[in-house]
């Protein structure tokens, strides 16, 4: 997921793994925004949790294990 810094206009990418971990924390704390630090200017950027969910939707636990051919 691409994030653009509001202060210095630097854009950077958040990995799927990062998003999943951040989403889990945000959900646990009931937050609507997750904050990330800009890689360039180190300011704090707010990222909407709803937007993050679109990039890292909850995966169905059995999806990958459905095929059990031996
Ligand atoms: Zn910045």
Coordinates of C-alpha atoms and ligand atoms in Angstrom, one line a residue:
X1 CA 0.0 0.0 0.0
X2 CA 1.4 3.3 -1.0
X3 CA 1.4 6.2 1.6
X4 CA 2.3 9.8 0.8
X5 CA 3.7 12.1 3.4
X6 CA 1.7 15.3 3.9
X7 CA 4.7 17.2 4.9
X8 CA 7.5 16.4 2.5
X9 CA 5.5 14.6 -0.2
X10 CA 7.7 11.5 0.1
X11 CA 5.8 8.4 -0.9
X12 CA 6.6 5.0 0.4
X13 CA 5.2 1.5 0.4
X14 CA 3.8 -0.5 3.3
X15 CA 4.2 -4.2 2.9
X16 CA 1.4 -6.6 3.2
X17 CA 3.0 -8.1 6.3
X18 CA 3.3 -4.7 7.9
X19 CA -0.3 -3.9 7.1
X20 CA -1.6 -7.1 8.6
X21 CA 0.3 -6.5 11.9
X22 CA -0.8 -2.9 12.0
X23 CA -4.4 -3.8 11.3
X24 CA -4.4 -6.4 14.1
X25 CA -3.1 -3.8 16.6
X26 CA -5.6 -1.1 15.4
X27 CA -8.5 -3.5 15.6
X28 CA -7.4 -4.6 19.1
X29 CA -7.3 -1.0 20.3
X30 CA -10.4 0.0 18.3
X31 CA -8.5 2.7 16.4
X32 CA -9.7 4.3 13.2
X33 CA -6.2 5.4 12.2
X34 CA -2.9 3.9 12.2
X35 CA 0.2 6.1 12.5
X36 CA 3.4 5.6 10.5
X37 CA 6.6 7.6 10.6
X38 CA 7.7 9.1 7.3
X39 CA 10.8 7.5 6.1
X40 CA 12.1 10.8 5.0
X41 CA 11.2 13.6 7.5
X42 CA 10.1 11.3 10.4
X43 CA 6.8 13.1 10.9
X44 CA 3.9 11.0 11.9
X45 CA 1.3 10.2 9.2
X46 CA -2.2 9.0 9.8
X47 CA -3.4 6.1 7.7
X48 CA -7.0 5.2 7.7
X49 CA -7.6 1.7 9.0
X50 CA -10.5 1.3 6.6
X51 CA -8.1 2.0 3.7
X52 CA -5.6 -0.5 5.1
X53 CA -8.3 -3.2 5.2
X54 CA -8.8 -2.8 1.5
X55 CA -5.2 -3.6 0.8
X56 CA -4.9 -6.4 3.4
X57 CA -8.2 -8.1 3.6
X58 CA -8.6 -10.7 6.2
X59 CA -7.7 -14.0 4.7
X60 CA -9.8 -17.0 5.2
X61 CA -8.0 -19.5 7.4
X62 CA -8.8 -22.6 5.3
X63 CA -8.3 -21.1 1.9
X64 CA -4.8 -22.3 1.3
X65 CA -5.3 -25.6 3.0
X66 CA -8.4 -26.5 1.0
X67 CA -6.5 -28.7 -1.4
X68 CA -5.3 -31.7 0.5
X69 CA -4.1 -33.9 -2.3
X70 CA -1.6 -36.4 -1.2
Ligands
LIG1 ZN1 7.8 13.3 5.2

